[in-house]
XYZ file of C-alpha atoms in Angstrom:
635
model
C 9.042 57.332 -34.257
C 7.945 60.553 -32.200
C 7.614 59.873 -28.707
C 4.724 62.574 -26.859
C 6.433 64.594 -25.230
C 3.825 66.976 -24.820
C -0.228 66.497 -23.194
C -2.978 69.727 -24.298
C -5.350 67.585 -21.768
C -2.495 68.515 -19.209
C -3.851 72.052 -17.401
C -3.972 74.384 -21.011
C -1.447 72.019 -22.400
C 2.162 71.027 -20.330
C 5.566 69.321 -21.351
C 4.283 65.527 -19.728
C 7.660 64.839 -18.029
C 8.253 68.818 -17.128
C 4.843 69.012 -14.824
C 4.330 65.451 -14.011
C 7.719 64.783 -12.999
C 7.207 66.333 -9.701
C 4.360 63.685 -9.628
C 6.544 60.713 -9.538
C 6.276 60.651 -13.285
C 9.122 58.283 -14.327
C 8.788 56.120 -11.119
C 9.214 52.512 -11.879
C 6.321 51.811 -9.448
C 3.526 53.642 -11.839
C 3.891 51.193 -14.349
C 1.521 49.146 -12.201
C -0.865 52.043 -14.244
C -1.116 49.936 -17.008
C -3.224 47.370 -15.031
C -5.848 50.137 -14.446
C -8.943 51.288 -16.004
C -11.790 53.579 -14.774
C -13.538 50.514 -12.481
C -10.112 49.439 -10.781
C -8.743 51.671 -10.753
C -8.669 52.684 -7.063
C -7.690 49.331 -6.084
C -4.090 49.382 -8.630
C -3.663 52.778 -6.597
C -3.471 51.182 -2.863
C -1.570 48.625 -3.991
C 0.845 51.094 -5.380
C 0.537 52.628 -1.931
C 1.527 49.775 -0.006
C 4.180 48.232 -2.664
C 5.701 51.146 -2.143
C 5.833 50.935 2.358
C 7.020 47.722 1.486
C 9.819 49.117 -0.522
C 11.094 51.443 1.888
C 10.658 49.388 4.822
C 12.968 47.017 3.095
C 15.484 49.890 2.011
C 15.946 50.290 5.222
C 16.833 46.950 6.145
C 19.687 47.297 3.482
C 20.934 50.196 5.121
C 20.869 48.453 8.679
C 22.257 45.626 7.502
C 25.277 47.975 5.616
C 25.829 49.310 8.950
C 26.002 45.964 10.845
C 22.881 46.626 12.813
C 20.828 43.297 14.628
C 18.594 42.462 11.954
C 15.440 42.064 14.304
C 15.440 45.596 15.433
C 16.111 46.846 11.699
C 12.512 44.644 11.183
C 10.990 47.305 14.179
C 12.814 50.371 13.059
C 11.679 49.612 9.206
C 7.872 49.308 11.053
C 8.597 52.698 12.316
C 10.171 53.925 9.310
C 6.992 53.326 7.031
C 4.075 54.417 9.604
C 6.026 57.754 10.517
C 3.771 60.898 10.215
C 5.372 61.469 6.881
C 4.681 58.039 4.856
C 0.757 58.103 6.829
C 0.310 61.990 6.333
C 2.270 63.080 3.584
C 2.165 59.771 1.234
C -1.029 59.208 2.383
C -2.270 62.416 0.070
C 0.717 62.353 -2.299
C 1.520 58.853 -2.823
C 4.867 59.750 -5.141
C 6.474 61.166 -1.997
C 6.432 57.352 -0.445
C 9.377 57.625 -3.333
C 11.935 59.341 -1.721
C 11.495 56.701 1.439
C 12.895 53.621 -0.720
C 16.000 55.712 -2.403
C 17.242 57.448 -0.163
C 18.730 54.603 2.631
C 19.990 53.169 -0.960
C 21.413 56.201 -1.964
C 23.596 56.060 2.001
C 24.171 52.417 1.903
C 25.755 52.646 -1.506
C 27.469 55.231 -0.508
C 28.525 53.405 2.206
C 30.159 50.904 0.266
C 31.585 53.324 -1.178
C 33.740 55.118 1.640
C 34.625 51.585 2.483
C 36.081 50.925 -0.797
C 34.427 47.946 -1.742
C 34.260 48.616 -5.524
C 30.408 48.332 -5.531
C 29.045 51.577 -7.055
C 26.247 49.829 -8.550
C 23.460 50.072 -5.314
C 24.617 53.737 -5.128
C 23.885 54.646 -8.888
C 20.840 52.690 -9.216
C 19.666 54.741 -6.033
C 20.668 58.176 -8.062
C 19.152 56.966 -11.422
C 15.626 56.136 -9.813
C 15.875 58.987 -7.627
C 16.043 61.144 -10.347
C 13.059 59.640 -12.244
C 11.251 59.578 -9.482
C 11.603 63.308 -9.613
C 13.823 66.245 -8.635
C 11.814 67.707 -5.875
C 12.910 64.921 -3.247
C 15.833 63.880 -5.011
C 17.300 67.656 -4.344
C 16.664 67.102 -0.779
C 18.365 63.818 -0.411
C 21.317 65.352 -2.071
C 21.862 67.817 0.581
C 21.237 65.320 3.170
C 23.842 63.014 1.780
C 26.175 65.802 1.556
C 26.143 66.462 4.910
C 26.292 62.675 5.701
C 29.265 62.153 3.757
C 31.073 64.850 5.321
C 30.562 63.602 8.545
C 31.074 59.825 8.259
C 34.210 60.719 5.851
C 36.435 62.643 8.530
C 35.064 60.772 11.421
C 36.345 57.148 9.452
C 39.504 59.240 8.150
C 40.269 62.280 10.038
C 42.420 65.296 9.061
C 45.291 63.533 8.136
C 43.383 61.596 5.001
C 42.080 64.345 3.025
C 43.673 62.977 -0.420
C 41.486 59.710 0.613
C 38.219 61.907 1.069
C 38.863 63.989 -1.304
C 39.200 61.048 -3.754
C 36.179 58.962 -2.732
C 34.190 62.627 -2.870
C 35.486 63.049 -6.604
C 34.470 59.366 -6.951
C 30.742 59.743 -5.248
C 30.352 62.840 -7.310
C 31.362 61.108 -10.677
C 28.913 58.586 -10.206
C 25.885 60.712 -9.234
C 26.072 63.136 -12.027
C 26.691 59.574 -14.403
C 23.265 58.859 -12.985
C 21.623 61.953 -13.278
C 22.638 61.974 -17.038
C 21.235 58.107 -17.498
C 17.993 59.040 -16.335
C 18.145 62.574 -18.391
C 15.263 62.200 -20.257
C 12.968 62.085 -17.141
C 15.371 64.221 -15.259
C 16.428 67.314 -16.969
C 13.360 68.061 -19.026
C 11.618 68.837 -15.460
C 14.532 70.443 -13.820
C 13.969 73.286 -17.247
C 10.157 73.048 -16.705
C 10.776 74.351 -13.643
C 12.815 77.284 -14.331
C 10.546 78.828 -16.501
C 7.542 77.355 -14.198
C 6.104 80.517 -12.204
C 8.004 79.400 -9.166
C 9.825 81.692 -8.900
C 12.832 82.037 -6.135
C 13.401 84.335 -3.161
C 16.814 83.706 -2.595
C 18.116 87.388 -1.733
C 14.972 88.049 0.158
C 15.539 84.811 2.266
C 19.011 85.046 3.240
C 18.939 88.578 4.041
C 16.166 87.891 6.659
C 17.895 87.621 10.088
C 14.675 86.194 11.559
C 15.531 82.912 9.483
C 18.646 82.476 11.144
C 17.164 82.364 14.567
C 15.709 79.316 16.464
C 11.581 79.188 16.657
C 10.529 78.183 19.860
C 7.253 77.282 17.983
C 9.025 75.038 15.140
C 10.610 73.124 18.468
C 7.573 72.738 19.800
C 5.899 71.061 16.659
C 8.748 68.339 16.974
C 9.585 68.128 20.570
C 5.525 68.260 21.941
C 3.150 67.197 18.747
C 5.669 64.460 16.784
C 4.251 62.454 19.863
C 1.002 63.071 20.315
C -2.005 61.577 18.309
C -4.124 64.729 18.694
C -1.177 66.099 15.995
C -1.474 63.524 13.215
C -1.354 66.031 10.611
C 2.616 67.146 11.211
C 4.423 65.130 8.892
C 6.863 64.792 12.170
C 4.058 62.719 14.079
C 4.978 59.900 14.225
C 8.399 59.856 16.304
C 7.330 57.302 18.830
C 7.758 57.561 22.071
C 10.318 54.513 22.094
C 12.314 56.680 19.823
C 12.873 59.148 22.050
C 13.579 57.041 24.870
C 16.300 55.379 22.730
C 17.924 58.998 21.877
C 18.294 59.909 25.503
C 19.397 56.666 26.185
C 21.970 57.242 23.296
C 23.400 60.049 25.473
C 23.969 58.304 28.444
C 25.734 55.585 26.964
C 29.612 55.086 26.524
C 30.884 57.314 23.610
C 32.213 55.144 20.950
C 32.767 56.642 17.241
C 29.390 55.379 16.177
C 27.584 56.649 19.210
C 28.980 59.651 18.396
C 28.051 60.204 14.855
C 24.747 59.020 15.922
C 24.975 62.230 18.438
C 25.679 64.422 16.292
C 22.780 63.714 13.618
C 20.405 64.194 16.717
C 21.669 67.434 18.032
C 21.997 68.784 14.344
C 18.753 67.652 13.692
C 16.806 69.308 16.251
C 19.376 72.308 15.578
C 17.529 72.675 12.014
C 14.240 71.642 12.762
C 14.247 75.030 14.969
C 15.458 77.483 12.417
C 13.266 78.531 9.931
C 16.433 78.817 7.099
C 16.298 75.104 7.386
C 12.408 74.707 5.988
C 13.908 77.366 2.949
C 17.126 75.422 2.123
C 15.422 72.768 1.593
C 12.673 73.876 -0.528
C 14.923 75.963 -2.986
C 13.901 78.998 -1.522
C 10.802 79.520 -2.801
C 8.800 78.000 0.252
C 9.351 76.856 3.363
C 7.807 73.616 5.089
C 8.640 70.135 7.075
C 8.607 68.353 4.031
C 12.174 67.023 4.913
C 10.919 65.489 7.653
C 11.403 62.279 6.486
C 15.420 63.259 7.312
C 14.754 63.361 10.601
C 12.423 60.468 11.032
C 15.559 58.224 9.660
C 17.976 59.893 12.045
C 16.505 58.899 14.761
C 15.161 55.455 13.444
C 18.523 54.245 12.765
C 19.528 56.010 16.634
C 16.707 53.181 17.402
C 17.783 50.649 15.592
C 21.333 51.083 17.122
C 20.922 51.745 21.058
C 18.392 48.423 20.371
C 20.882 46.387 19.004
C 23.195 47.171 21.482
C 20.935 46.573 24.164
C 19.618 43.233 22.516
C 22.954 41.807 22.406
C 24.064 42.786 25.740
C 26.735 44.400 24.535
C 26.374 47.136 27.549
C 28.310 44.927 30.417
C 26.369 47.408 33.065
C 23.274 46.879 31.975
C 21.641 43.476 32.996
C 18.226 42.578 31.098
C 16.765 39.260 29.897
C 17.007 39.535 26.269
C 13.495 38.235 25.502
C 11.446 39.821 27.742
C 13.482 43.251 26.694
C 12.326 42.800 22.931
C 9.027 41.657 23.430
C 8.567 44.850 25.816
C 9.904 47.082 23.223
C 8.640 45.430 20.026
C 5.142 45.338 21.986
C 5.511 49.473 22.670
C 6.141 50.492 19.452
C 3.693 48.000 17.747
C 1.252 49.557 19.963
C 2.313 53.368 19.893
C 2.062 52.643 15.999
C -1.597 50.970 15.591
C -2.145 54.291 18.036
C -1.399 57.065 15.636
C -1.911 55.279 12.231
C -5.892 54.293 13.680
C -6.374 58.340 14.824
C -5.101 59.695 11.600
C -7.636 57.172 9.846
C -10.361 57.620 12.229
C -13.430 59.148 11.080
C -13.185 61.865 13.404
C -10.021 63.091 12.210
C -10.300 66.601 11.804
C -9.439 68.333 8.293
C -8.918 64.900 6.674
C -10.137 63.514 3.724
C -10.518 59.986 1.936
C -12.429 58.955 -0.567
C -14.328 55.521 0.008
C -14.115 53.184 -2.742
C -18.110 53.026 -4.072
C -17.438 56.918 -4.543
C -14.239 57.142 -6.563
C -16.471 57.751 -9.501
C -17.424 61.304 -8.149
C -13.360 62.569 -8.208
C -12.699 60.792 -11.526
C -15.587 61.430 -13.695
C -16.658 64.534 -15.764
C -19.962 66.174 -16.974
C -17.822 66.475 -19.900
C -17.367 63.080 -20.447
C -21.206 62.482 -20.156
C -22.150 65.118 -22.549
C -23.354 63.234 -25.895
C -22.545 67.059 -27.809
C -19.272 66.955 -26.561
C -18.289 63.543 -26.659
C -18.918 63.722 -30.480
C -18.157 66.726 -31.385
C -15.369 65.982 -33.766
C -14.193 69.888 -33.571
C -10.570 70.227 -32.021
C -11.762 72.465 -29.078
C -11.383 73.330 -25.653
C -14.266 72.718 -23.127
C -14.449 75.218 -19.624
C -16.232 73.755 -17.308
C -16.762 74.768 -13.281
C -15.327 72.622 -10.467
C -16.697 69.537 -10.176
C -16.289 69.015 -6.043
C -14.105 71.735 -4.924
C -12.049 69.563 -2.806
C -9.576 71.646 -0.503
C -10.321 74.493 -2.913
C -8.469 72.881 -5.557
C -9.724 72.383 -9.286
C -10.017 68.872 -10.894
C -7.428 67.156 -12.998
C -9.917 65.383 -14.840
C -9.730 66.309 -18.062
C -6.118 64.117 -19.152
C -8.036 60.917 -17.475
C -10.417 61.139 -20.192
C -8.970 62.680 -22.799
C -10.506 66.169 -23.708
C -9.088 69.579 -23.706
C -9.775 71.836 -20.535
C -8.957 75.090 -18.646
C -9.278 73.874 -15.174
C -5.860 72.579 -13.250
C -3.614 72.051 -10.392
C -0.606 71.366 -10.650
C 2.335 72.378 -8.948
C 4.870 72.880 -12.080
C 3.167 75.150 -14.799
C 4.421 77.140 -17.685
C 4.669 80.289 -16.207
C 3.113 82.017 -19.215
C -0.102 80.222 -18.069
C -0.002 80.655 -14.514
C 0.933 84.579 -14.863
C -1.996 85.111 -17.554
C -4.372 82.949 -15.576
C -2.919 84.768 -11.920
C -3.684 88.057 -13.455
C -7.389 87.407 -14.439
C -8.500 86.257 -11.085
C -6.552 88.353 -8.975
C -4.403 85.815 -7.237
C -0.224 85.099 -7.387
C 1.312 82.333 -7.163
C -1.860 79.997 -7.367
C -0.237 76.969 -9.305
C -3.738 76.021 -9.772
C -6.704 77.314 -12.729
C -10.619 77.426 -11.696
C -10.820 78.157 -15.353
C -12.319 81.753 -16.666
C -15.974 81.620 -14.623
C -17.904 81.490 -17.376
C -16.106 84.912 -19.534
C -17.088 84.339 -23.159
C -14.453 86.423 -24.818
C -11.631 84.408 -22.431
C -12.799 81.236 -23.251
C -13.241 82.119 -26.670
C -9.178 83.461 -26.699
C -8.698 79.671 -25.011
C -10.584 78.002 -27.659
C -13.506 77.280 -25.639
C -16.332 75.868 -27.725
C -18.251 74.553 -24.766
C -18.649 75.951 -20.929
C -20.356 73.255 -18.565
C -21.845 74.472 -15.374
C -24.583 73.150 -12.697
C -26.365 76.892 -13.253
C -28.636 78.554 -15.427
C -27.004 81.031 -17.418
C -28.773 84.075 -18.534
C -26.477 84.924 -21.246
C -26.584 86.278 -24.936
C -23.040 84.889 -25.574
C -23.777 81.287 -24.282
C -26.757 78.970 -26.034
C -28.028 75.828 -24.119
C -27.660 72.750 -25.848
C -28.150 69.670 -23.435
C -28.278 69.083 -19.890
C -26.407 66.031 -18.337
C -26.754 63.900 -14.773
C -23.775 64.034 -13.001
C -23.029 63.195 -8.964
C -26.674 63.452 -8.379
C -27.283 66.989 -10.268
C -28.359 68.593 -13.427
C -25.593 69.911 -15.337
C -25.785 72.263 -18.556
C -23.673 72.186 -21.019
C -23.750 75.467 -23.566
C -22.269 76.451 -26.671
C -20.161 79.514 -26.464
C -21.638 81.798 -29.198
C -18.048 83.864 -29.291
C -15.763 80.629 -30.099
C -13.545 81.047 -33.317
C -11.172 78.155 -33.019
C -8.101 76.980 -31.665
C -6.391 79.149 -33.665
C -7.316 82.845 -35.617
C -6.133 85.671 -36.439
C -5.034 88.955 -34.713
C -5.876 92.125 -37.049
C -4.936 95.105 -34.381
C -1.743 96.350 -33.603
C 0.440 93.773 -33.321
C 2.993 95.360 -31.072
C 0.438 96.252 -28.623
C -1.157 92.444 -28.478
C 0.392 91.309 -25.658
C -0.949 93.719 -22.996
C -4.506 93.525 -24.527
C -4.390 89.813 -24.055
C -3.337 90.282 -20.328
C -5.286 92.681 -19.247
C -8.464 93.339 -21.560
C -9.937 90.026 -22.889
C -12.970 92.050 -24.372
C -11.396 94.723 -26.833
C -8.767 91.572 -27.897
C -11.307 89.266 -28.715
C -13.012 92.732 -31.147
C -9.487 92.420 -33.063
C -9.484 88.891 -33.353
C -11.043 86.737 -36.784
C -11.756 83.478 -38.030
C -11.807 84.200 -41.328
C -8.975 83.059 -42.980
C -8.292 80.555 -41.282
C -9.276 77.629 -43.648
C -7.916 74.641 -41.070
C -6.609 73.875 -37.448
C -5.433 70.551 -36.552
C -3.451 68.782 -33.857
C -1.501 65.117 -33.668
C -1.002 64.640 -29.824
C 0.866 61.390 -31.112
C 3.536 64.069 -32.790
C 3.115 66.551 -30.919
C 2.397 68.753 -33.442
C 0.098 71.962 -35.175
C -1.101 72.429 -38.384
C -2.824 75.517 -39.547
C -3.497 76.369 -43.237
C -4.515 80.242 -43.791
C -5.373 82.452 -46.534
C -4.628 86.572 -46.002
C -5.095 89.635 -47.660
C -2.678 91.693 -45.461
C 0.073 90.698 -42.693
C -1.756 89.399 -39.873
C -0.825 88.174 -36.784
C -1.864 84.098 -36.246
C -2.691 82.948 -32.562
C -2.516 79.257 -31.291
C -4.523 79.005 -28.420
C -1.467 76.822 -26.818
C 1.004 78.000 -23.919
C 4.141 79.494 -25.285
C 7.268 77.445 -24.441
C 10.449 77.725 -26.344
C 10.530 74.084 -27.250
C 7.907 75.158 -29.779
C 9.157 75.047 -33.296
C 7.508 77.145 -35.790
C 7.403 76.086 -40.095
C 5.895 78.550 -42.423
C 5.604 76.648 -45.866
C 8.387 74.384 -45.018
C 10.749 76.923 -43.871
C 11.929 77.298 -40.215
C 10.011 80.668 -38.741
C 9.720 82.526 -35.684
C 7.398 82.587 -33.286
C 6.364 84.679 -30.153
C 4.392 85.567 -26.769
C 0.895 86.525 -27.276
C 0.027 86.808 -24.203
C 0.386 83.241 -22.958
C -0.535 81.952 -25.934
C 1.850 81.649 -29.471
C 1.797 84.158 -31.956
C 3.385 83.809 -35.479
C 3.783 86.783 -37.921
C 2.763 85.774 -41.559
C 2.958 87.480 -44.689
C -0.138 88.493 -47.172
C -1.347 85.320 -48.829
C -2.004 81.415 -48.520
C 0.492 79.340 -46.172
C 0.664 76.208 -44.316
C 1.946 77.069 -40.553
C 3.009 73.598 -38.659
C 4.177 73.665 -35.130
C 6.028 70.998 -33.404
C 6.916 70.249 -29.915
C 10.558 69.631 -29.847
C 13.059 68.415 -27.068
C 16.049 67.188 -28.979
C 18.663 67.455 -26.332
C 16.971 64.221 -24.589
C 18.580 61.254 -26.711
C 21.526 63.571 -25.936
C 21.230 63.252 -22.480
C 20.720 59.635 -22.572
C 23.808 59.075 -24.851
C 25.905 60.931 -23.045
C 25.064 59.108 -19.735
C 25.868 55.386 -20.982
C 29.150 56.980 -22.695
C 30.261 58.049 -19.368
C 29.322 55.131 -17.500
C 31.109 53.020 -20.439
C 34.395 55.239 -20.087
C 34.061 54.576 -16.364
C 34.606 50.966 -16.296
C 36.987 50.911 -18.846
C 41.109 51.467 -18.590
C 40.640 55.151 -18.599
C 38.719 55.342 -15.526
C 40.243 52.678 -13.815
C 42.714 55.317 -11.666
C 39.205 56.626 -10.323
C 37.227 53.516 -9.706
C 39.365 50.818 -9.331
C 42.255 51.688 -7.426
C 41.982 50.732 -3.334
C 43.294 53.003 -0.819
C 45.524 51.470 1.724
C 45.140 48.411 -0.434
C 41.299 47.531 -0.191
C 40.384 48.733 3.330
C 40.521 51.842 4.529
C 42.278 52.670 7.884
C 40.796 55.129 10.709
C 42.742 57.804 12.159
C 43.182 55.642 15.268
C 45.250 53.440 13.521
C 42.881 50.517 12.678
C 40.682 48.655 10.347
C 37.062 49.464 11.011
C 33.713 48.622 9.173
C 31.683 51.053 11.029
């Protein structure tokens, strides 16, 4: 059995785990998909949406509860945890980031358990393993959150004089994450390589020369101090930070120091410390851009600063402080209920400015296609490409319509692409850096390169290369679908100089198209199922044969049964054959991922038994570990 590994409905054709990976593809939560269809399937998506605030709300309950905090204000901090500006905002248009909300107070309470010695790895490599398959975007900034979070929680519970302890339960931690990075391989590592060869490409050396990065923005304060409060500012993923938050924080700082007080100090002051340098926003992003994605980091900082200063508060645990316990929670609970219904009502308000949902009776205009509607098209039982123009140009971005229904397309956006595409498709309109394809605007000879039979468009076209065939109804207008007069095929054959191929493909779509033939080319099929190519030809001379598919190096190339080579034609695959008849097949290959997946169970397997047992199994100081002050301590 072949498992598809790779989509040609996917932008010009994408590795499925490689681009949609940074979609959430792999997240347990998506199977819920298979409940959908075209007329519900709006409704599977919100309750995705909210399964998923329910999720993290209770993730952080677990991590409350880890840390001994009063379990009704954990129930008011998890309120504030899932209506922060970055679940409403962010998850609100990119529901896979809601992800990174439910594993990540996993990923600190098992590591919690950890440091404490309690033998339970379990909670902390189920966090890593759906983490990962959840995708590596978040899951890299988690990592260097819990980096920092060990650090600190290590030598505060330890101190200098224990560093054989920390440095064992580090070697520990770190055996177990990379056991669960390796478990969920498949998912995991095939995007991690999509992205280095994605067009993303890193600034590192540019960034960490800047000085300017290294100082504190007055203006990148001022977004969290001033607008994380204020309704006006729903669109900053820090909105959010309730006003009862803040009051807890200073509070925090008035209070008696104890050791937890004063981690708790220290992940506020740091906090705001990185929110204000700009380095922060690039560390966090690889490099390549910066932004307050990580603001969910913050937002639990100071949640769990709530949660605490309310639990001490609740349970009069503060001898100076003299409060009737019920009327103090139903005060604060009341507050923050309030301040939340506040923000979450503006951001959903109709006059919110610069934000867009989609009411449910008009779903139909963001998930349907002309294309689909097209009787030519839909049975047309060519294998062919179809260009079409954007359908509703929503925030300038192109439609991902074509994979929902199952035809091959130009148009795209997605945010991991092979960066043969993206550089081929950057260069013809001018832009850098797009991550995004409006298609070729109607250019005969570049659609015919992309195997084009068919251009859709709501105008008249005045055209000797294009030839009307039908026009559809779609979203209330006439659409035209016409024949491109210059298509040859998903794949044909290059006749000019070979050596000079790839720079006419790049830069001069006209004279390439003059070199290129369909004769000889007897047949062109594909098997999605097997991801593979087959292409019979018949040759007179050596030519030059072009599938009109990406080039990735997980592309393996058999002339008559023999392994071949194959290279970049411009962003499509070239393959050099000899005079006369052959059979060319072309299979999508990633072998190394039953690898991955094998090698992740043997490691967890050699773990648990004997031969890890010195790592996992032995206690330090006999079970519990002992503070620098002398005692036990759970905190």
């Amino acid at each position: 059995m072949v498992l598809p590994a790779y989509d040609l409905s996917i932008g010009m054709g994408e590795d499925i785990a490689g681009c949609l990976n940074y979609y959430g593809f792999g997240d347990p939560v998506n199977f819920l998909a298979v409940f959908s269809n075209m007329q519900n399937g709006s409704i599977v998506f919100c309750i995705s949406y909210f399964l998923r605030l329910y999720l993290a709300g209770l993730a952080l309950q677990i991590y409350c509860r880890e840390m001994k905090l009063g379990r009704i204000p954990s129930l008011v901090g998890a309120f504030l945890y899932i209506f922060s500006g970055f679940a409403i905002c962010g998850g609100g248009r990119y529901i896979e980031w809601l992800s990174v909300l439910f594993y990540f107070p996993l990923m600190l309470a098992g590591i919690e358990k950890m440091i404490k010695d309690r033998k339970r790895s379990g909670l902390f490599l189920f966090s890593v393993i759906y983490g990962a398959l959840c995708g590596f975007y978040y899951l890299y900034m988690s990592s260097l959150a819990l980096a920092v979070y060990c650090l600190v929680r290590l030598f505060s519970l330890y101190g200098l004089k224990n560093i054989k302890n920390i440095v064992k339960i580090c070697m520990r931690s770190l055996i177990w994450y990379m056991t669960g990075l390796l478990i969920a391989g498949p998912v995991f590592f095939p995007a991690v390589a999509a992205f280095l060869v994605s067009e993303r490409n890193s600034r590192i050396t540019e960034v960490l020369l800047k000085r300017e990065n290294y100082i504190p923005n007055v203006i990148l304060l001022k977004f969290f101090l001033v607008d994380s409060i204020m309704p006006s500012a729903a669109y900053n993923y820090w909105n959010g930070i309730v006003i009862m938050e803040w009051l807890a924080v200073i509070a925090l700082f008035f209070l008696p120091n104890t050791r937890k007080r004063m981690q708790l100090k220290t992940g506020i002051l740091f906090s705001i410390l990185a929110v204000s340098i700009p380095m922060t926003g690039y560390l966090f992003n690889a490099f390549g851009e910066t932004n307050n994605r990580w603001a969910y980091l913050v937002h639990f900082v100071f949640i769990v600063s709530f949660v605490s200063v309310l639990t001490d508060m609740s349970e009069n645990e503060l001898p100076s402080i003299r409060i009737n316990r019920k009327v103090f929670a139903g005060v604060v609970y009341t507050l923050v209920l309030g301040n939340i219904v506040v923000n979450t009502w503006h951001i959903f308000s109709e006059t919110a400015p610069d934000w867009e949902f989609i009411k449910m009776n008009e779903v139909h205009q963001y998930t349907d296609s002309p294309c689909s509607v097209s009787e030519i098209i839909s049975n047309d039982t060519d294998f062919f490409r179809v260009s079409n123009d954007s359908f509703t140009g929503i925030n300038e971005r192109p439609e991902n319509i074509a994979m929902l229904h199952g035809y091959y397309g130009l148009t795209y956006w997605f945010s991991i692409i092979n960066g043969n595409t993206q550089n081929c498709v950057d260069r013809y309109n001018g832009r850098t850096m797009e991550w995004r394809s409006f298609g070729f605007a109607g250019d005969p000879h570049m659609e015919a390169l992309a195997g084009c039979k068919y251009y859709v468009s709501p105008k008249i076209l005045d055209s000797p290369e294009y030839e009307m065939e039908e026009r559809v109804r779609f979203n209330h207008t006439d659409w035209y679908v016409y024949r491109n007069l210059c298509y040859m095929g998903m794949c044909y054959l290059y006749r000019g100089d070979i050596s000079e191929n790839e720079t006419v493909f790049e830069e001069d779509a006209e004279t390439a198209y003059l070199h290129m033939t369909s004769e000889g080319v007897l047949s062109c099929e594909y098997d999605n199922k097997k991801n593979t190519f087959f292409c019979r030809t018949d040759s007179d001379q050596e030519e030059m044969l072009i599938i009109a598919v990406p080039y990735h190096h997980n592309w393996q190339v058999y002339i008559d049964g023999e392994k071949g080579e194959k290279e970049r034609s411009g962003m499509y695959t070239g393959v050099r054959l000899q005079k006369g008849t052959h059979e060319v097949r072309m299979r999508y290959s990633r072998r190394d991922c039953p690898v991955w997946m094998c090698s992740g169970f043997l490691l967890l397997w050699l773990m648990v038994r004997r031969g890890g047992s010195i790592i996992l199994r032995k206690k330090v100081n006999g079970g519990r570990f002992t503070d620098r002050e002398g005692g036990n301590s759970e905190v």
